[in-house]
PDB file as gemmi writes it, atoms N, CA and C in Angstrom:
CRYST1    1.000    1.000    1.000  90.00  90.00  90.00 P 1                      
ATOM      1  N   UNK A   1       0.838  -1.182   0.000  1.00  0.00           N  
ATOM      2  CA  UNK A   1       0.000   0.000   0.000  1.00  0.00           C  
ATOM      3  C   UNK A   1       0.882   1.244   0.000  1.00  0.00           C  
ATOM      4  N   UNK A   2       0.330   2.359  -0.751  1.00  0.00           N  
ATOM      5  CA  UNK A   2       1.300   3.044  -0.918  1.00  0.00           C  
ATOM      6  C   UNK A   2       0.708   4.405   0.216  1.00  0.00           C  
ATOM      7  N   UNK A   3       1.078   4.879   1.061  1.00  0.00           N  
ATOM      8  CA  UNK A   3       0.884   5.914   1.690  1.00  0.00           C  
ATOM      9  C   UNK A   3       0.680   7.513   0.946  1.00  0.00           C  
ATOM     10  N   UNK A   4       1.509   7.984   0.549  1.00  0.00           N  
ATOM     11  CA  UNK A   4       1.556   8.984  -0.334  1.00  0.00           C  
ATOM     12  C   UNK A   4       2.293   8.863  -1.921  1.00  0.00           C  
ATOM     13  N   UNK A   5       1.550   9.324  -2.708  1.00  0.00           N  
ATOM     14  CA  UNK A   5       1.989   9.210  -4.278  1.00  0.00           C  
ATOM     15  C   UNK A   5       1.626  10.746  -4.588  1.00  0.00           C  
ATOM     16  N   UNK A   6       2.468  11.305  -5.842  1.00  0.00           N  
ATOM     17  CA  UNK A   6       2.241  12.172  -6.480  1.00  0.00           C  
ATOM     18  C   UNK A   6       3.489  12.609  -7.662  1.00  0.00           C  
ATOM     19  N   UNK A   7       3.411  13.362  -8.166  1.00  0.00           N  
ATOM     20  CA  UNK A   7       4.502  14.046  -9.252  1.00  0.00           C  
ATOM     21  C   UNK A   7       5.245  15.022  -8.143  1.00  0.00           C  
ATOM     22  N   UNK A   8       6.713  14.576  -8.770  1.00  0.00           N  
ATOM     23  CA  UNK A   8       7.478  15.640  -8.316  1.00  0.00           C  
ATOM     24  C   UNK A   8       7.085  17.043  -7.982  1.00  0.00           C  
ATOM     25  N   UNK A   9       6.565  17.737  -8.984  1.00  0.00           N  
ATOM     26  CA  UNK A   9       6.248  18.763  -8.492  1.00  0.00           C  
ATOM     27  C   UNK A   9       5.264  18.878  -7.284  1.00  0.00           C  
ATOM     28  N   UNK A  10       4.518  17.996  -7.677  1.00  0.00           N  
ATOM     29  CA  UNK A  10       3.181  17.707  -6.324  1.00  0.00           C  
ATOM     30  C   UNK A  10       4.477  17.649  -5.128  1.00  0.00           C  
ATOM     31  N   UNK A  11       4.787  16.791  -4.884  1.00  0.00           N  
ATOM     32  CA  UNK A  11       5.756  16.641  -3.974  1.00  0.00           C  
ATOM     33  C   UNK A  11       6.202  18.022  -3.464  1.00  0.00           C  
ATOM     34  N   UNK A  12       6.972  18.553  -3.994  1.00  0.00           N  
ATOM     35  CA  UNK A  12       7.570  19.858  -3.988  1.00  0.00           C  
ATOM     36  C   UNK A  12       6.399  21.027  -3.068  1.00  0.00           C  
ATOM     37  N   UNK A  13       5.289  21.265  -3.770  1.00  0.00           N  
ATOM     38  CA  UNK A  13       4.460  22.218  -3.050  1.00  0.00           C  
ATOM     39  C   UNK A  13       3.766  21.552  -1.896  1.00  0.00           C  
ATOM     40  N   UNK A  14       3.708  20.457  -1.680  1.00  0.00           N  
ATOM     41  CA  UNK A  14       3.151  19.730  -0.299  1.00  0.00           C  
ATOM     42  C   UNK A  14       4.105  19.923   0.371  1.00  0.00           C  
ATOM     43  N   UNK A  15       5.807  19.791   0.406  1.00  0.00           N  
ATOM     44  CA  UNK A  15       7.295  19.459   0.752  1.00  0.00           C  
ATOM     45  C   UNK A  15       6.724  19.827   2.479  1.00  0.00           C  
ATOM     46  N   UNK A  16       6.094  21.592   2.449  1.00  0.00           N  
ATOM     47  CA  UNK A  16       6.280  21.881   3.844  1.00  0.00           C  
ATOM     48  C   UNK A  16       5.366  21.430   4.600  1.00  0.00           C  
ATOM     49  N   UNK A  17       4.056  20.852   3.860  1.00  0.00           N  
ATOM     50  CA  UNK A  17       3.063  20.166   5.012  1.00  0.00           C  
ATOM     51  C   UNK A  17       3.158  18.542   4.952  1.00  0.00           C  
ATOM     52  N   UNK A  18       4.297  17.925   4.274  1.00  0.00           N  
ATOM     53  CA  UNK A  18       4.360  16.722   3.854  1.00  0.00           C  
ATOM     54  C   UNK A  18       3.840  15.549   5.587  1.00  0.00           C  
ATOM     55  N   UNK A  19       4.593  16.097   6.555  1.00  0.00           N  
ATOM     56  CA  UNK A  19       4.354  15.641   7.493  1.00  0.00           C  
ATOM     57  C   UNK A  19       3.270  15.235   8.017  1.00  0.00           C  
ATOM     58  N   UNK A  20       2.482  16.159   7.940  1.00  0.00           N  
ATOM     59  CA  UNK A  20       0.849  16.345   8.139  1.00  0.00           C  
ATOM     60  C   UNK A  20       0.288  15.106   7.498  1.00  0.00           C  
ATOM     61  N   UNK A  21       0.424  15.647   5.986  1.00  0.00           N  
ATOM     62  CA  UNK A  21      -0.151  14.873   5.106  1.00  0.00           C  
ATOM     63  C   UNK A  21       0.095  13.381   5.193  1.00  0.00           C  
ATOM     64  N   UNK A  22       1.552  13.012   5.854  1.00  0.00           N  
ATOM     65  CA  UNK A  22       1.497  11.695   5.946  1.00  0.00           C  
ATOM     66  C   UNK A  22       0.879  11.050   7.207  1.00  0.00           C  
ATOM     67  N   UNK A  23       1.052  11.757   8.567  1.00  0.00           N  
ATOM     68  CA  UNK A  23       0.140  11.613   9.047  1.00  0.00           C  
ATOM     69  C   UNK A  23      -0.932  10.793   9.360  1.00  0.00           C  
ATOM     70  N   UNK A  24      -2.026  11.884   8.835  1.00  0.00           N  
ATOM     71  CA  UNK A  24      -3.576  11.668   8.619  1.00  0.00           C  
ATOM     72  C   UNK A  24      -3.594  10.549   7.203  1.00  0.00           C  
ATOM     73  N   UNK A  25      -2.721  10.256   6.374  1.00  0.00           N  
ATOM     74  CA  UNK A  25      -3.012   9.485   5.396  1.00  0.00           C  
ATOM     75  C   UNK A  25      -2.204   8.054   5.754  1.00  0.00           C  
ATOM     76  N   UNK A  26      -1.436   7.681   7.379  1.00  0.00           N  
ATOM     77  CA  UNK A  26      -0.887   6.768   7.816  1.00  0.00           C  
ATOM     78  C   UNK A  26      -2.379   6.539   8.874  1.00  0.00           C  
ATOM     79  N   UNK A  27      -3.007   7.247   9.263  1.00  0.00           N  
ATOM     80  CA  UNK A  27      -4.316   7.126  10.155  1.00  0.00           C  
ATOM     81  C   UNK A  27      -4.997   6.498   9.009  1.00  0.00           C  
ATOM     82  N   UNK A  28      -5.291   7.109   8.177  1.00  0.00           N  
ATOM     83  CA  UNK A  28      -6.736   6.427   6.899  1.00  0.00           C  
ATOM     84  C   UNK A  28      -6.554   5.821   6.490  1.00  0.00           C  
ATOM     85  N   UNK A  29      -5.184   5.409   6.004  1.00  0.00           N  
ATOM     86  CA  UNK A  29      -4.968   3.654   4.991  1.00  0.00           C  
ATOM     87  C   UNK A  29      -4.398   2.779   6.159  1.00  0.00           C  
ATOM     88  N   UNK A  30      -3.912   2.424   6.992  1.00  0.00           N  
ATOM     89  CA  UNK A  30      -3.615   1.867   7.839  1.00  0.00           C  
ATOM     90  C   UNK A  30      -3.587   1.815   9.490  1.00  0.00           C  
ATOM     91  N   UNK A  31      -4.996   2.655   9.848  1.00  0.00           N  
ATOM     92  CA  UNK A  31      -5.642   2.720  11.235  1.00  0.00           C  
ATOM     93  C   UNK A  31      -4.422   2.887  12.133  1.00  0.00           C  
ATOM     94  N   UNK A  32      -3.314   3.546  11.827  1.00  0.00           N  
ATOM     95  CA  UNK A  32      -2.355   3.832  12.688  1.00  0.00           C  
ATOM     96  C   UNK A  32      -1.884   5.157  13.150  1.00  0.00           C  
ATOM     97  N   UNK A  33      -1.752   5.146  14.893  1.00  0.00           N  
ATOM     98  CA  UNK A  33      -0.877   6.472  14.906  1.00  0.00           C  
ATOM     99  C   UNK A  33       0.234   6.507  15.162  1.00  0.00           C  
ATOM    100  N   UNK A  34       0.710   7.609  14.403  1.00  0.00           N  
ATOM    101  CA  UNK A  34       1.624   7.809  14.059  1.00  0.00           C  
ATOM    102  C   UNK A  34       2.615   8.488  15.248  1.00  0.00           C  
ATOM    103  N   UNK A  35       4.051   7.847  15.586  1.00  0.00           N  
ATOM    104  CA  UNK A  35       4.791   8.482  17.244  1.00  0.00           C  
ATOM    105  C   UNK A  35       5.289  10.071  16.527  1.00  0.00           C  
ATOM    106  N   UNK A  36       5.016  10.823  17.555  1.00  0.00           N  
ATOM    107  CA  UNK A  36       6.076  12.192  16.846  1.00  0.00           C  
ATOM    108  C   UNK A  36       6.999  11.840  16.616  1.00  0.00           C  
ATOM    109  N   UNK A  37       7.897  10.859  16.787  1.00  0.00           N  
ATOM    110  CA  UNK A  37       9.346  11.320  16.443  1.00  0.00           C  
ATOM    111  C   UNK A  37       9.794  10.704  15.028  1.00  0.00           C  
ATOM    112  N   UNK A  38       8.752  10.188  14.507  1.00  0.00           N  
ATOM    113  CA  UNK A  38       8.372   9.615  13.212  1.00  0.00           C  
ATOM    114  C   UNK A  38       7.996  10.906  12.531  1.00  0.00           C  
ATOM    115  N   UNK A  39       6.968  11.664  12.951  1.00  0.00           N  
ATOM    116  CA  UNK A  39       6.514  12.519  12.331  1.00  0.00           C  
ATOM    117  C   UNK A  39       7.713  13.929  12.159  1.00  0.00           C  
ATOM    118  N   UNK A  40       8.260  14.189  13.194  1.00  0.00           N  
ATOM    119  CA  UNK A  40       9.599  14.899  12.902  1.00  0.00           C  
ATOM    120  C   UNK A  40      11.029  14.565  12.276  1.00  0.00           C  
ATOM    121  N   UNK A  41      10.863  13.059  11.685  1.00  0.00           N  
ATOM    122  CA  UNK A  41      11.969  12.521  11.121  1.00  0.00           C  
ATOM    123  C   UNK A  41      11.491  12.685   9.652  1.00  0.00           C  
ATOM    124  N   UNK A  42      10.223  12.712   9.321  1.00  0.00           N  
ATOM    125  CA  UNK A  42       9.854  12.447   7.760  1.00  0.00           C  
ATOM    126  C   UNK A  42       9.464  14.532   7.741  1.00  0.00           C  
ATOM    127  N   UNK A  43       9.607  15.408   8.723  1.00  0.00           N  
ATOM    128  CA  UNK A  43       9.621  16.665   8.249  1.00  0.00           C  
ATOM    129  C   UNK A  43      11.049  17.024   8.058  1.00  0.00           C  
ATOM    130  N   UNK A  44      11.622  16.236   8.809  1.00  0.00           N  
ATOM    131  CA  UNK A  44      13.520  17.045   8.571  1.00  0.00           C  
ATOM    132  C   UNK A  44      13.719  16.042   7.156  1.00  0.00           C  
ATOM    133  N   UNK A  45      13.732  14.495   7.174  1.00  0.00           N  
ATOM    134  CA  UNK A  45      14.267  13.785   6.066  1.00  0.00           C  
ATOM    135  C   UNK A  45      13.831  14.339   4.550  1.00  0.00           C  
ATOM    136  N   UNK A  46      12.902  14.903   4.542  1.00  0.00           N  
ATOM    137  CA  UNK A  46      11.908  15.161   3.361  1.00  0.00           C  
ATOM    138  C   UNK A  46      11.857  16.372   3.148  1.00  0.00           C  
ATOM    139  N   UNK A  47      12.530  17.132   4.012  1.00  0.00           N  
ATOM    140  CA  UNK A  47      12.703  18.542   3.480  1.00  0.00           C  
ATOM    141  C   UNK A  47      14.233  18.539   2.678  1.00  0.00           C  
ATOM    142  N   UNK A  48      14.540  17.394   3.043  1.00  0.00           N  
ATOM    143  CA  UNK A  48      16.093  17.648   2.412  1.00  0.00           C  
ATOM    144  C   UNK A  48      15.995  16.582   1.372  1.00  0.00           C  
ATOM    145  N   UNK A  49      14.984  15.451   0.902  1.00  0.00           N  
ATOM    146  CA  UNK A  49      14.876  14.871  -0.337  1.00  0.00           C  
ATOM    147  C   UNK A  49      14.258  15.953  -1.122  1.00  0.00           C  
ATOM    148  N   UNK A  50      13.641  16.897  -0.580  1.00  0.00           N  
ATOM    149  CA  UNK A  50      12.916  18.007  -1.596  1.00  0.00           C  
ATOM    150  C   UNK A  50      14.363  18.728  -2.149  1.00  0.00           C  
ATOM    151  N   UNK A  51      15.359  18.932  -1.287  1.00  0.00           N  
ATOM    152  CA  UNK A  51      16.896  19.919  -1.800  1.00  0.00           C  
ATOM    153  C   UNK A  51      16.965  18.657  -3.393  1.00  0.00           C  
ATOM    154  N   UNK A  52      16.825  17.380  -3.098  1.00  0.00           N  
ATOM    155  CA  UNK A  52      17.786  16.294  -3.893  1.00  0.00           C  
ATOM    156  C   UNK A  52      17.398  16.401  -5.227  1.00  0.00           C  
ATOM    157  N   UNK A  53      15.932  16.358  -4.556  1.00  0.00           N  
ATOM    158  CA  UNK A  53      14.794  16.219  -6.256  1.00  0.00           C  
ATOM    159  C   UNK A  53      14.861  17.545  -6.795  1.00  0.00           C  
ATOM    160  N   UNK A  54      14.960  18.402  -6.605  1.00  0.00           N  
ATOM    161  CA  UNK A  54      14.436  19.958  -6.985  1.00  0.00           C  
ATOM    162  C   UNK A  54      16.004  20.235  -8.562  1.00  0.00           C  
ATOM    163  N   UNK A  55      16.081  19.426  -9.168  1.00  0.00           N  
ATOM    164  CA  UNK A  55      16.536  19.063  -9.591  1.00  0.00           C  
ATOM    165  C   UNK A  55      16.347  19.097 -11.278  1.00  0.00           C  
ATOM    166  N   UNK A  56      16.616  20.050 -12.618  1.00  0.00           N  
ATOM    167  CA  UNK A  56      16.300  20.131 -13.585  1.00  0.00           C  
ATOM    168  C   UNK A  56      16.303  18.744 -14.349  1.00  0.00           C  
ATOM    169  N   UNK A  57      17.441  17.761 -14.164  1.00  0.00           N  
ATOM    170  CA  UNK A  57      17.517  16.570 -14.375  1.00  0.00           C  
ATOM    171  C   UNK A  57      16.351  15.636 -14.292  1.00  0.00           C  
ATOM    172  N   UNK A  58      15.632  16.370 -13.216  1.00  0.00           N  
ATOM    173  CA  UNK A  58      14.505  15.121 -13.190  1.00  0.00           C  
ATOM    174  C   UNK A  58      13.299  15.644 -13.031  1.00  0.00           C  
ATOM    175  N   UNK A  59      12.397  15.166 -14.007  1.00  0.00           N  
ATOM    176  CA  UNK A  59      11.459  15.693 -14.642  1.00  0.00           C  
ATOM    177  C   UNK A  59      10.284  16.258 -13.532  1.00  0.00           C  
ATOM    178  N   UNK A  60       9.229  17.160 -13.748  1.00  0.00           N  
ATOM    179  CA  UNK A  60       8.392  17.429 -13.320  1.00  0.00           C  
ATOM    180  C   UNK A  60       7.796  16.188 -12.951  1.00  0.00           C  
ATOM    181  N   UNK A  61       7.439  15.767 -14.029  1.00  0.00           N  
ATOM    182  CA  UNK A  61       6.324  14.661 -13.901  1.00  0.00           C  
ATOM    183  C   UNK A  61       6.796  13.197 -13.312  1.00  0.00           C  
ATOM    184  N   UNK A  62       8.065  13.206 -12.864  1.00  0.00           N  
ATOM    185  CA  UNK A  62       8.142  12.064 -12.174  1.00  0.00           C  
ATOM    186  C   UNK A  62       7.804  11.401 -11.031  1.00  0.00           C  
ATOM    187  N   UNK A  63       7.740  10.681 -10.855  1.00  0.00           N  
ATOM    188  CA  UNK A  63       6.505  10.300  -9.268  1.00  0.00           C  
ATOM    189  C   UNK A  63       7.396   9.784  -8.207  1.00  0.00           C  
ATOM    190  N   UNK A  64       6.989  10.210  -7.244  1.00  0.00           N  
ATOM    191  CA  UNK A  64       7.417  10.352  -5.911  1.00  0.00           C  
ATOM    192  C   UNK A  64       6.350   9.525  -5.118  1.00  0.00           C  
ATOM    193  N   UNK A  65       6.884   8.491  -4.241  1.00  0.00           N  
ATOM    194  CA  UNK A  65       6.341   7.739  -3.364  1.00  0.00           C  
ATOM    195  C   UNK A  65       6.754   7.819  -1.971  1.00  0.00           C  
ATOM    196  N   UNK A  66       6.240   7.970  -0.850  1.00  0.00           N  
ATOM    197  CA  UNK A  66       6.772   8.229   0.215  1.00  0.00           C  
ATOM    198  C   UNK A  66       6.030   7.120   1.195  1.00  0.00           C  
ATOM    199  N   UNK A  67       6.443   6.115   1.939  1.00  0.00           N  
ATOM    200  CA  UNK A  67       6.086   5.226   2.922  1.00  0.00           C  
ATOM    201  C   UNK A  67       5.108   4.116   1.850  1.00  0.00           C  
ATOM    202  N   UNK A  68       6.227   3.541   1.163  1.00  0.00           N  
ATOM    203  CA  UNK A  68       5.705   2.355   0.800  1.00  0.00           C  
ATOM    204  C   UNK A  68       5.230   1.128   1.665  1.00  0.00           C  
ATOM    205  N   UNK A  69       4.003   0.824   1.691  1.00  0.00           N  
ATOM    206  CA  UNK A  69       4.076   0.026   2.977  1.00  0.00           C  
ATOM    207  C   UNK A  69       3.862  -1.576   2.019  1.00  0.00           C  
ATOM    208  N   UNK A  70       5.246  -2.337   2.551  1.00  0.00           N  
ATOM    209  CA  UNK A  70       5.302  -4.330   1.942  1.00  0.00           C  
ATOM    210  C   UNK A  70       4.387  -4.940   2.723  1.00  0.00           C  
ATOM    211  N   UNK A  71       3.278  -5.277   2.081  1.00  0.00           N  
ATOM    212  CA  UNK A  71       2.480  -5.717   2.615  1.00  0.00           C  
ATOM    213  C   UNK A  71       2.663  -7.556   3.549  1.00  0.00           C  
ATOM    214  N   UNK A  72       3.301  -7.904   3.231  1.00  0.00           N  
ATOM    215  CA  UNK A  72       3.876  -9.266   3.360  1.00  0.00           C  
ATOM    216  C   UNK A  72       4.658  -9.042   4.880  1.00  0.00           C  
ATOM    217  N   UNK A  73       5.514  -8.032   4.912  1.00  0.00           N  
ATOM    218  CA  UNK A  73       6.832  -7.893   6.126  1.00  0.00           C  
ATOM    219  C   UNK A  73       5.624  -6.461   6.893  1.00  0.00           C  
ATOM    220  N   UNK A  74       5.102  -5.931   6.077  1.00  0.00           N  
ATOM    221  CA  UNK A  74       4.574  -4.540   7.421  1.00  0.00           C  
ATOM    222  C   UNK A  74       6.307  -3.378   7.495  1.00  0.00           C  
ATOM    223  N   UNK A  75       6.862  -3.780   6.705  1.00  0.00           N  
ATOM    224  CA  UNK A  75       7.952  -2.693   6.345  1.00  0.00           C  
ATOM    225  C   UNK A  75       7.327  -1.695   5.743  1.00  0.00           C  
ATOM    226  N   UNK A  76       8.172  -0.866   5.315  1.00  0.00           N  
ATOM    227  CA  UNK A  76       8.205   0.429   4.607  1.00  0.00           C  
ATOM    228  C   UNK A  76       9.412   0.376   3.690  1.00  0.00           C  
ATOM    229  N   UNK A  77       8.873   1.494   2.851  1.00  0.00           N  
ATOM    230  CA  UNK A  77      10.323   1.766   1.495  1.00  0.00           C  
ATOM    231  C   UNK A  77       9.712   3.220   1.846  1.00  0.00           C  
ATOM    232  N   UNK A  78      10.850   4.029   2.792  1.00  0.00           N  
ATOM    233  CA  UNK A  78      11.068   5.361   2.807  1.00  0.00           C  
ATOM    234  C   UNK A  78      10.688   6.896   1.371  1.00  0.00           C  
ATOM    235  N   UNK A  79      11.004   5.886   0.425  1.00  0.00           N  
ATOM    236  CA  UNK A  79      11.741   7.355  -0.797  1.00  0.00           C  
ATOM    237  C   UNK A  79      11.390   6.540  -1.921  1.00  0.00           C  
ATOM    238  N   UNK A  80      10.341   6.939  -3.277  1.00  0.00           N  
ATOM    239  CA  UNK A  80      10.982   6.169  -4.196  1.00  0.00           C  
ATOM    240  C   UNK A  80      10.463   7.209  -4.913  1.00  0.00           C  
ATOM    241  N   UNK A  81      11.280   6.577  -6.277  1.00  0.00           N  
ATOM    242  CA  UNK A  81      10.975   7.966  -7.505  1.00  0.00           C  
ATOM    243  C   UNK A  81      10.875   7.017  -8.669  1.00  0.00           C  
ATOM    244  N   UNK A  82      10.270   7.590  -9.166  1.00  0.00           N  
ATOM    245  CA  UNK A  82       9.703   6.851 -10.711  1.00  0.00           C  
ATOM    246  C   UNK A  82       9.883   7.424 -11.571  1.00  0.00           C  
ATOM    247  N   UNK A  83       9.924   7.215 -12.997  1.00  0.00           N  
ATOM    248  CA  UNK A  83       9.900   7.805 -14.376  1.00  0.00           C  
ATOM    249  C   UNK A  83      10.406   6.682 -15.244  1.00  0.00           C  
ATOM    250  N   UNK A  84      10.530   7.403 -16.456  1.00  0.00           N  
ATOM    251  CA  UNK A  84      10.737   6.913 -18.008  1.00  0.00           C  
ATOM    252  C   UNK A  84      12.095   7.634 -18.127  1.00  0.00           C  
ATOM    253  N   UNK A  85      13.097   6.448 -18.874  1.00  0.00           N  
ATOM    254  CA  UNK A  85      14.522   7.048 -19.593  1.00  0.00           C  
ATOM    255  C   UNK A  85      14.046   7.702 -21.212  1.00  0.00           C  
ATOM    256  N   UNK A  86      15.252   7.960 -21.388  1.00  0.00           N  
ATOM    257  CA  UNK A  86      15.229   8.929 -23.022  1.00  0.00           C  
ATOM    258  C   UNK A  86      14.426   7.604 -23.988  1.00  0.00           C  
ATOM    259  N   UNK A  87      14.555   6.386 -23.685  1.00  0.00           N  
ATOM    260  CA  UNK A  87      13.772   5.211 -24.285  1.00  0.00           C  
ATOM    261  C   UNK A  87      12.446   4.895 -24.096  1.00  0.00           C  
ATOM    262  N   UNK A  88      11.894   5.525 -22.624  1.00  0.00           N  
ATOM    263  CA  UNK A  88      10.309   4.852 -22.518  1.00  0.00           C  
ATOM    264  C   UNK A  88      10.879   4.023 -21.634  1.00  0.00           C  
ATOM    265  N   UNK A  89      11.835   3.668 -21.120  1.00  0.00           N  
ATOM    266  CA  UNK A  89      11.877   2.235 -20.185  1.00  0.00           C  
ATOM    267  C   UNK A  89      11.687   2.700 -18.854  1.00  0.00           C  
ATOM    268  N   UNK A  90      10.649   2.144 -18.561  1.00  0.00           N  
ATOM    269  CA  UNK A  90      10.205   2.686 -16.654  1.00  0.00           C  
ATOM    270  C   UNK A  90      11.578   2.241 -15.553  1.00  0.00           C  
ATOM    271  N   UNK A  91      11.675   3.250 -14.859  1.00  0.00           N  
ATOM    272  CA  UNK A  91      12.729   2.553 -13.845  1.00  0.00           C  
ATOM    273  C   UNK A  91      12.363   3.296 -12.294  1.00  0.00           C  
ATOM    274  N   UNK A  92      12.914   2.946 -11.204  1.00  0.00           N  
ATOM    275  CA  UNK A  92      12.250   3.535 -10.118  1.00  0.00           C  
ATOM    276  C   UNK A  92      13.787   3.016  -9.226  1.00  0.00           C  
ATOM    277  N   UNK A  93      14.108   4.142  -8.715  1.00  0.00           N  
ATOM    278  CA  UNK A  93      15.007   4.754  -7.557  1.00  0.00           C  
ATOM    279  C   UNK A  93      14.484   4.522  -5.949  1.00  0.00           C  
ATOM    280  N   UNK A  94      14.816   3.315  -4.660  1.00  0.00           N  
ATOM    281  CA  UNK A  94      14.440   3.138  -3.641  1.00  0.00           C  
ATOM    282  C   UNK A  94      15.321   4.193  -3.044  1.00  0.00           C  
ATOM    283  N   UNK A  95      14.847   4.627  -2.205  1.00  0.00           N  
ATOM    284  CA  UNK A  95      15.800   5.641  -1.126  1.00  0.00           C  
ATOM    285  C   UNK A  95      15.359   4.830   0.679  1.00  0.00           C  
ATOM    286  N   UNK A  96      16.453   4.072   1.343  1.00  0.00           N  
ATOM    287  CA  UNK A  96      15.908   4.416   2.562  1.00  0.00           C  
ATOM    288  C   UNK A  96      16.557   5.057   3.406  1.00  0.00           C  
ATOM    289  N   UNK A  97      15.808   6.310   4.179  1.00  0.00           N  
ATOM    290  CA  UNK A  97      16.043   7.088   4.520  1.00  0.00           C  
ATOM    291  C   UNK A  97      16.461   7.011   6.108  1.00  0.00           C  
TER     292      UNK A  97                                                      
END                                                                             
């Protein structure tokens, strides 16, 4: 289950309420609350994946995933980024943070 999805840029103008947003959207897809110090690790970590991405190299429209949740283990995948090369071939970047 994916917690938060959107386009880079989406990403970018949420960047300063990202916290929030994950949050209340870790309460609604997975009946969980969330400890502050979770919630102040994904406002400092994610203000500084916003420095990484902000990035001409990588496209507007590339998608940004934040708290992938493996449904199998109840893990997470911190960071991921998606897009298409100069070919069309999909590829996706894990970050854990």
């Amino acid at each position: 289950m994916i917690i938060y999805s959107a386009t880079k840029e989406r990403f970018i103008i949420d960047q300063p309420n990202i916290h929030e947003i994950l949050q209340s959207a870790v309460l609604e897809k997975l009946g969980e609350q969330v400890h502050d110090n979770e919630v102040l690790s994904w406002k400092n970590s994610l203000a500084y994946m916003r420095q990484i991405i902000d990035d001409v190299d990588i496209p507007s429209e590339a998608g940004i995933v934040v708290e992938y949740n493996i449904p199998v283990s109840q893990n997470r995948i911190d960071f991921i980024i998606t897009g298409l090369d100069d070919h069309d071939v999909k590829h996706s970047i894990l970050i854990e943070l």
